[in-house]
């Protein structure tokens, strides 16, 4: 059997088991989608949103990319954000990074990963530059790497707060709350590192005054 065929086979077994446990399961899920959370995580296969939070289909709206970046020109991310905030009315946006992130690690090197990866990783190099003095003071390489993972998450949460999508929702509906989390591959634990409640003031340069 080919590897991908096993996936299809496992899927059939999973669907059968779900239906046996709860005959109305798929029928119910097909009619409603009211997740409370938007998850912006890393594409890394070891950090599956539902599994590590023990949540079910229907509970978390998910967007994943390399190193969980929030880039203000990324139409994909912004479409997900707009849909989740304005239409699904989600209450919490979680940016979840993870220690050992290959994207963050790559950005700490001077290696040419070729376009377009160089373009993508540039955003993480910019985070490093913003926190250069703190990071350069950390002698231990793993600790410096871990700290950049955390700072990257903080930065991405702040990027969310700079969007008119979030600012409009904050002004009109006092939601969503923004969270920056870091997952540890070594023990499976998520550490909250940053939070912005609805209405938090940010650098005035980025605040819209005519939403
Ligand atoms: Co990663």
mmCIF file of C-alpha atoms and ligand atoms in Angstrom:
data_model
loop_
_atom_site.group_PDB
_atom_site.id
_atom_site.type_symbol
_atom_site.label_atom_id
_atom_site.label_comp_id
_atom_site.label_asym_id
_atom_site.label_seq_id
_atom_site.Cartn_x
_atom_site.Cartn_y
_atom_site.Cartn_z
ATOM 1 C CA UNK A 1 0.000 0.000 0.000
ATOM 2 C CA UNK A 2 1.232 3.491 -0.843
ATOM 3 C CA UNK A 3 1.727 5.867 2.076
ATOM 4 C CA UNK A 4 -1.031 8.234 0.941
ATOM 5 C CA UNK A 5 -3.445 5.319 0.519
ATOM 6 C CA UNK A 6 -3.031 4.592 4.197
ATOM 7 C CA UNK A 7 -4.308 8.095 4.939
ATOM 8 C CA UNK A 8 -7.509 7.428 3.018
ATOM 9 C CA UNK A 9 -7.953 4.088 4.714
ATOM 10 C CA UNK A 10 -7.407 5.608 8.147
ATOM 11 C CA UNK A 11 -9.910 8.303 7.267
ATOM 12 C CA UNK A 12 -12.596 5.701 6.560
ATOM 13 C CA UNK A 13 -11.882 3.976 9.855
ATOM 14 C CA UNK A 14 -12.010 7.305 11.703
ATOM 15 C CA UNK A 15 -15.334 8.319 10.120
ATOM 16 C CA UNK A 16 -16.798 4.919 10.959
ATOM 17 C CA UNK A 17 -15.678 5.145 14.569
ATOM 18 C CA UNK A 18 -17.060 8.678 14.946
ATOM 19 C CA UNK A 19 -20.423 7.641 13.521
ATOM 20 C CA UNK A 20 -20.595 4.599 15.768
ATOM 21 C CA UNK A 21 -19.858 6.699 18.845
ATOM 22 C CA UNK A 22 -22.264 9.458 17.860
ATOM 23 C CA UNK A 23 -24.581 8.840 14.878
ATOM 24 C CA UNK A 24 -25.459 12.564 14.506
ATOM 25 C CA UNK A 25 -21.854 13.775 14.624
ATOM 26 C CA UNK A 26 -21.240 14.690 10.970
ATOM 27 C CA UNK A 27 -24.789 15.814 10.316
ATOM 28 C CA UNK A 28 -24.554 18.252 13.227
ATOM 29 C CA UNK A 29 -21.102 19.573 12.312
ATOM 30 C CA UNK A 30 -22.059 20.136 8.696
ATOM 31 C CA UNK A 31 -24.670 22.722 9.713
ATOM 32 C CA UNK A 32 -22.808 24.871 12.187
ATOM 33 C CA UNK A 33 -19.438 26.455 12.530
ATOM 34 C CA UNK A 34 -19.136 28.683 15.566
ATOM 35 C CA UNK A 35 -15.531 28.490 16.739
ATOM 36 C CA UNK A 36 -14.509 30.834 19.544
ATOM 37 C CA UNK A 37 -10.872 30.795 18.583
ATOM 38 C CA UNK A 38 -8.697 31.699 15.627
ATOM 39 C CA UNK A 39 -5.365 29.901 15.765
ATOM 40 C CA UNK A 40 -2.407 31.285 13.857
ATOM 41 C CA UNK A 41 0.278 28.645 14.193
ATOM 42 C CA UNK A 42 3.362 27.228 12.557
ATOM 43 C CA UNK A 43 3.020 24.762 9.672
ATOM 44 C CA UNK A 44 5.309 22.407 11.588
ATOM 45 C CA UNK A 45 3.724 18.941 11.575
ATOM 46 C CA UNK A 46 4.463 18.510 15.278
ATOM 47 C CA UNK A 47 2.177 21.356 16.357
ATOM 48 C CA UNK A 48 -1.397 20.387 15.395
ATOM 49 C CA UNK A 49 -3.794 22.932 16.943
ATOM 50 C CA UNK A 50 -6.676 20.580 17.755
ATOM 51 C CA UNK A 51 -4.557 17.801 19.140
ATOM 52 C CA UNK A 52 -2.400 19.825 21.536
ATOM 53 C CA UNK A 53 -5.429 21.692 22.901
ATOM 54 C CA UNK A 54 -7.631 18.589 22.961
ATOM 55 C CA UNK A 55 -10.316 20.360 20.948
ATOM 56 C CA UNK A 56 -12.739 18.967 18.395
ATOM 57 C CA UNK A 57 -13.505 19.878 14.791
ATOM 58 C CA UNK A 58 -15.639 23.013 14.885
ATOM 59 C CA UNK A 59 -13.885 24.566 17.871
ATOM 60 C CA UNK A 60 -10.850 26.306 16.352
ATOM 61 C CA UNK A 61 -10.532 28.202 13.071
ATOM 62 C CA UNK A 62 -6.978 27.612 11.903
ATOM 63 C CA UNK A 63 -4.362 29.368 9.794
ATOM 64 C CA UNK A 64 -0.826 28.042 9.680
ATOM 65 C CA UNK A 65 2.319 29.191 7.919
ATOM 66 C CA UNK A 66 6.074 28.904 8.362
ATOM 67 C CA UNK A 67 6.958 30.405 11.760
ATOM 68 C CA UNK A 68 3.421 31.700 12.448
ATOM 69 C CA UNK A 69 3.890 35.119 10.894
ATOM 70 C CA UNK A 70 1.339 37.916 10.655
ATOM 71 C CA UNK A 71 2.343 39.987 7.642
ATOM 72 C CA UNK A 72 0.193 42.981 6.803
ATOM 73 C CA UNK A 73 0.352 42.336 3.046
ATOM 74 C CA UNK A 74 -0.415 38.616 3.280
ATOM 75 C CA UNK A 75 -3.804 38.319 1.576
ATOM 76 C CA UNK A 76 -4.187 34.742 2.759
ATOM 77 C CA UNK A 77 -3.702 35.597 6.452
ATOM 78 C CA UNK A 78 -5.813 38.760 6.205
ATOM 79 C CA UNK A 79 -8.692 36.920 4.537
ATOM 80 C CA UNK A 80 -8.684 34.343 7.306
ATOM 81 C CA UNK A 81 -8.520 37.093 9.935
ATOM 82 C CA UNK A 82 -11.315 39.134 8.357
ATOM 83 C CA UNK A 83 -13.552 36.103 8.016
ATOM 84 C CA UNK A 84 -12.880 34.900 11.549
ATOM 85 C CA UNK A 85 -13.338 38.306 13.180
ATOM 86 C CA UNK A 86 -16.108 39.923 11.130
ATOM 87 C CA UNK A 87 -18.179 36.858 10.205
ATOM 88 C CA UNK A 88 -17.467 34.054 12.657
ATOM 89 C CA UNK A 89 -17.244 36.604 15.498
ATOM 90 C CA UNK A 90 -14.443 34.737 17.197
ATOM 91 C CA UNK A 91 -13.539 35.909 20.699
ATOM 92 C CA UNK A 92 -9.851 35.047 20.849
ATOM 93 C CA UNK A 93 -6.988 35.109 18.373
ATOM 94 C CA UNK A 94 -4.056 32.963 19.386
ATOM 95 C CA UNK A 95 -0.647 33.232 17.759
ATOM 96 C CA UNK A 96 1.126 30.051 18.768
ATOM 97 C CA UNK A 97 4.823 29.620 18.066
ATOM 98 C CA UNK A 98 6.983 26.779 19.249
ATOM 99 C CA UNK A 99 10.471 26.267 20.605
ATOM 100 C CA UNK A 100 12.667 24.506 18.076
ATOM 101 C CA UNK A 101 10.947 26.310 15.176
ATOM 102 C CA UNK A 102 12.857 25.581 11.967
ATOM 103 C CA UNK A 103 11.757 28.856 10.384
ATOM 104 C CA UNK A 104 13.072 30.937 13.268
ATOM 105 C CA UNK A 105 16.275 28.906 13.366
ATOM 106 C CA UNK A 106 16.800 29.410 9.630
ATOM 107 C CA UNK A 107 16.343 33.165 10.011
ATOM 108 C CA UNK A 108 19.175 33.209 12.580
ATOM 109 C CA UNK A 109 21.641 31.897 9.988
ATOM 110 C CA UNK A 110 23.227 33.684 7.051
ATOM 111 C CA UNK A 111 22.382 30.895 4.665
ATOM 112 C CA UNK A 112 20.769 31.670 1.302
ATOM 113 C CA UNK A 113 17.516 29.697 1.291
ATOM 114 C CA UNK A 114 16.653 31.145 -2.144
ATOM 115 C CA UNK A 115 13.596 33.198 -2.923
ATOM 116 C CA UNK A 116 10.849 33.017 -1.767
ATOM 117 C CA UNK A 117 11.995 31.568 1.542
ATOM 118 C CA UNK A 118 14.496 34.403 1.928
ATOM 119 C CA UNK A 119 11.605 36.858 1.599
ATOM 120 C CA UNK A 120 9.560 35.065 4.223
ATOM 121 C CA UNK A 121 12.421 34.659 6.696
ATOM 122 C CA UNK A 122 13.371 38.338 6.306
ATOM 123 C CA UNK A 123 10.400 39.128 8.530
ATOM 124 C CA UNK A 124 11.960 37.130 11.359
ATOM 125 C CA UNK A 125 15.338 38.784 10.826
ATOM 126 C CA UNK A 126 13.507 42.096 11.287
ATOM 127 C CA UNK A 127 12.218 40.859 14.653
ATOM 128 C CA UNK A 128 15.796 39.990 15.608
ATOM 129 C CA UNK A 129 16.964 43.470 14.613
ATOM 130 C CA UNK A 130 14.269 45.110 16.760
ATOM 131 C CA UNK A 131 15.477 43.167 19.807
ATOM 132 C CA UNK A 132 19.130 42.955 18.885
ATOM 133 C CA UNK A 133 20.577 44.216 22.171
ATOM 134 C CA UNK A 134 18.561 41.773 24.289
ATOM 135 C CA UNK A 135 19.267 38.827 22.013
ATOM 136 C CA UNK A 136 22.955 39.512 21.459
ATOM 137 C CA UNK A 137 23.412 39.575 25.242
ATOM 138 C CA UNK A 138 22.301 35.937 25.513
ATOM 139 C CA UNK A 139 25.412 33.800 25.130
ATOM 140 C CA UNK A 140 23.748 30.403 25.162
ATOM 141 C CA UNK A 141 22.670 29.690 21.602
ATOM 142 C CA UNK A 142 19.586 27.619 22.511
ATOM 143 C CA UNK A 143 18.402 30.248 24.978
ATOM 144 C CA UNK A 144 18.869 32.967 22.354
ATOM 145 C CA UNK A 145 16.925 30.853 19.861
ATOM 146 C CA UNK A 146 14.126 30.265 22.388
ATOM 147 C CA UNK A 147 13.926 33.948 23.200
ATOM 148 C CA UNK A 148 13.631 34.866 19.522
ATOM 149 C CA UNK A 149 10.772 32.366 19.217
ATOM 150 C CA UNK A 150 9.011 34.210 22.069
ATOM 151 C CA UNK A 151 9.768 37.683 20.739
ATOM 152 C CA UNK A 152 8.555 36.623 17.302
ATOM 153 C CA UNK A 153 5.198 35.627 18.784
ATOM 154 C CA UNK A 154 4.922 38.949 20.659
ATOM 155 C CA UNK A 155 5.700 40.836 17.469
ATOM 156 C CA UNK A 156 3.098 38.934 15.451
ATOM 157 C CA UNK A 157 0.415 39.633 18.064
ATOM 158 C CA UNK A 158 1.291 43.325 17.809
ATOM 159 C CA UNK A 159 0.997 43.079 14.040
ATOM 160 C CA UNK A 160 -2.561 41.835 14.520
ATOM 161 C CA UNK A 161 -3.381 44.852 16.682
ATOM 162 C CA UNK A 162 -2.114 47.151 13.919
ATOM 163 C CA UNK A 163 -4.723 45.906 11.430
ATOM 164 C CA UNK A 164 -7.949 47.822 10.867
ATOM 165 C CA UNK A 165 -9.720 44.445 11.106
ATOM 166 C CA UNK A 166 -8.789 44.065 14.769
ATOM 167 C CA UNK A 167 -9.097 47.749 15.637
ATOM 168 C CA UNK A 168 -12.618 47.931 14.173
ATOM 169 C CA UNK A 169 -13.736 44.867 16.137
ATOM 170 C CA UNK A 170 -12.161 46.252 19.302
ATOM 171 C CA UNK A 171 -13.987 49.537 18.892
ATOM 172 C CA UNK A 172 -17.379 48.107 17.983
ATOM 173 C CA UNK A 173 -17.561 44.856 19.901
ATOM 174 C CA UNK A 174 -14.756 44.809 22.490
ATOM 175 C CA UNK A 175 -13.316 41.642 21.058
ATOM 176 C CA UNK A 176 -11.256 39.638 20.188
ATOM 177 C CA UNK A 177 -8.602 39.203 22.819
ATOM 178 C CA UNK A 178 -5.170 38.527 21.390
ATOM 179 C CA UNK A 179 -2.840 35.913 22.836
ATOM 180 C CA UNK A 180 0.776 34.998 22.186
ATOM 181 C CA UNK A 181 1.669 31.442 23.151
ATOM 182 C CA UNK A 182 4.714 29.238 22.752
ATOM 183 C CA UNK A 183 4.435 25.460 22.593
ATOM 184 C CA UNK A 184 7.268 23.323 23.871
ATOM 185 C CA UNK A 185 7.917 20.286 21.674
ATOM 186 C CA UNK A 186 9.840 18.649 24.507
ATOM 187 C CA UNK A 187 7.028 18.433 27.063
ATOM 188 C CA UNK A 188 3.873 19.312 25.125
ATOM 189 C CA UNK A 189 3.150 22.339 27.301
ATOM 190 C CA UNK A 190 1.972 25.697 25.948
ATOM 191 C CA UNK A 191 3.397 28.770 27.686
ATOM 192 C CA UNK A 192 1.454 32.027 27.404
ATOM 193 C CA UNK A 193 3.981 34.821 26.785
ATOM 194 C CA UNK A 194 1.899 37.837 25.764
ATOM 195 C CA UNK A 195 -1.650 39.152 25.800
ATOM 196 C CA UNK A 196 -3.551 42.142 24.447
ATOM 197 C CA UNK A 197 -7.095 42.678 25.640
ATOM 198 C CA UNK A 198 -9.586 44.400 23.375
ATOM 199 C CA UNK A 199 -8.991 48.142 23.264
ATOM 200 C CA UNK A 200 -5.331 48.063 24.281
ATOM 201 C CA UNK A 201 -3.621 51.176 22.999
ATOM 202 C CA UNK A 202 -0.772 50.667 20.602
ATOM 203 C CA UNK A 203 1.768 53.019 19.053
ATOM 204 C CA UNK A 204 -0.458 55.940 17.868
ATOM 205 C CA UNK A 205 1.253 55.798 14.494
ATOM 206 C CA UNK A 206 -0.721 52.627 13.796
ATOM 207 C CA UNK A 207 -4.062 53.611 15.342
ATOM 208 C CA UNK A 208 -6.899 54.426 12.930
ATOM 209 C CA UNK A 209 -9.054 57.303 14.174
ATOM 210 C CA UNK A 210 -11.897 57.081 11.660
ATOM 211 C CA UNK A 211 -12.931 53.431 11.699
HETATM 212 CO CO1 LIG B 1 7.915 26.250 13.314
#
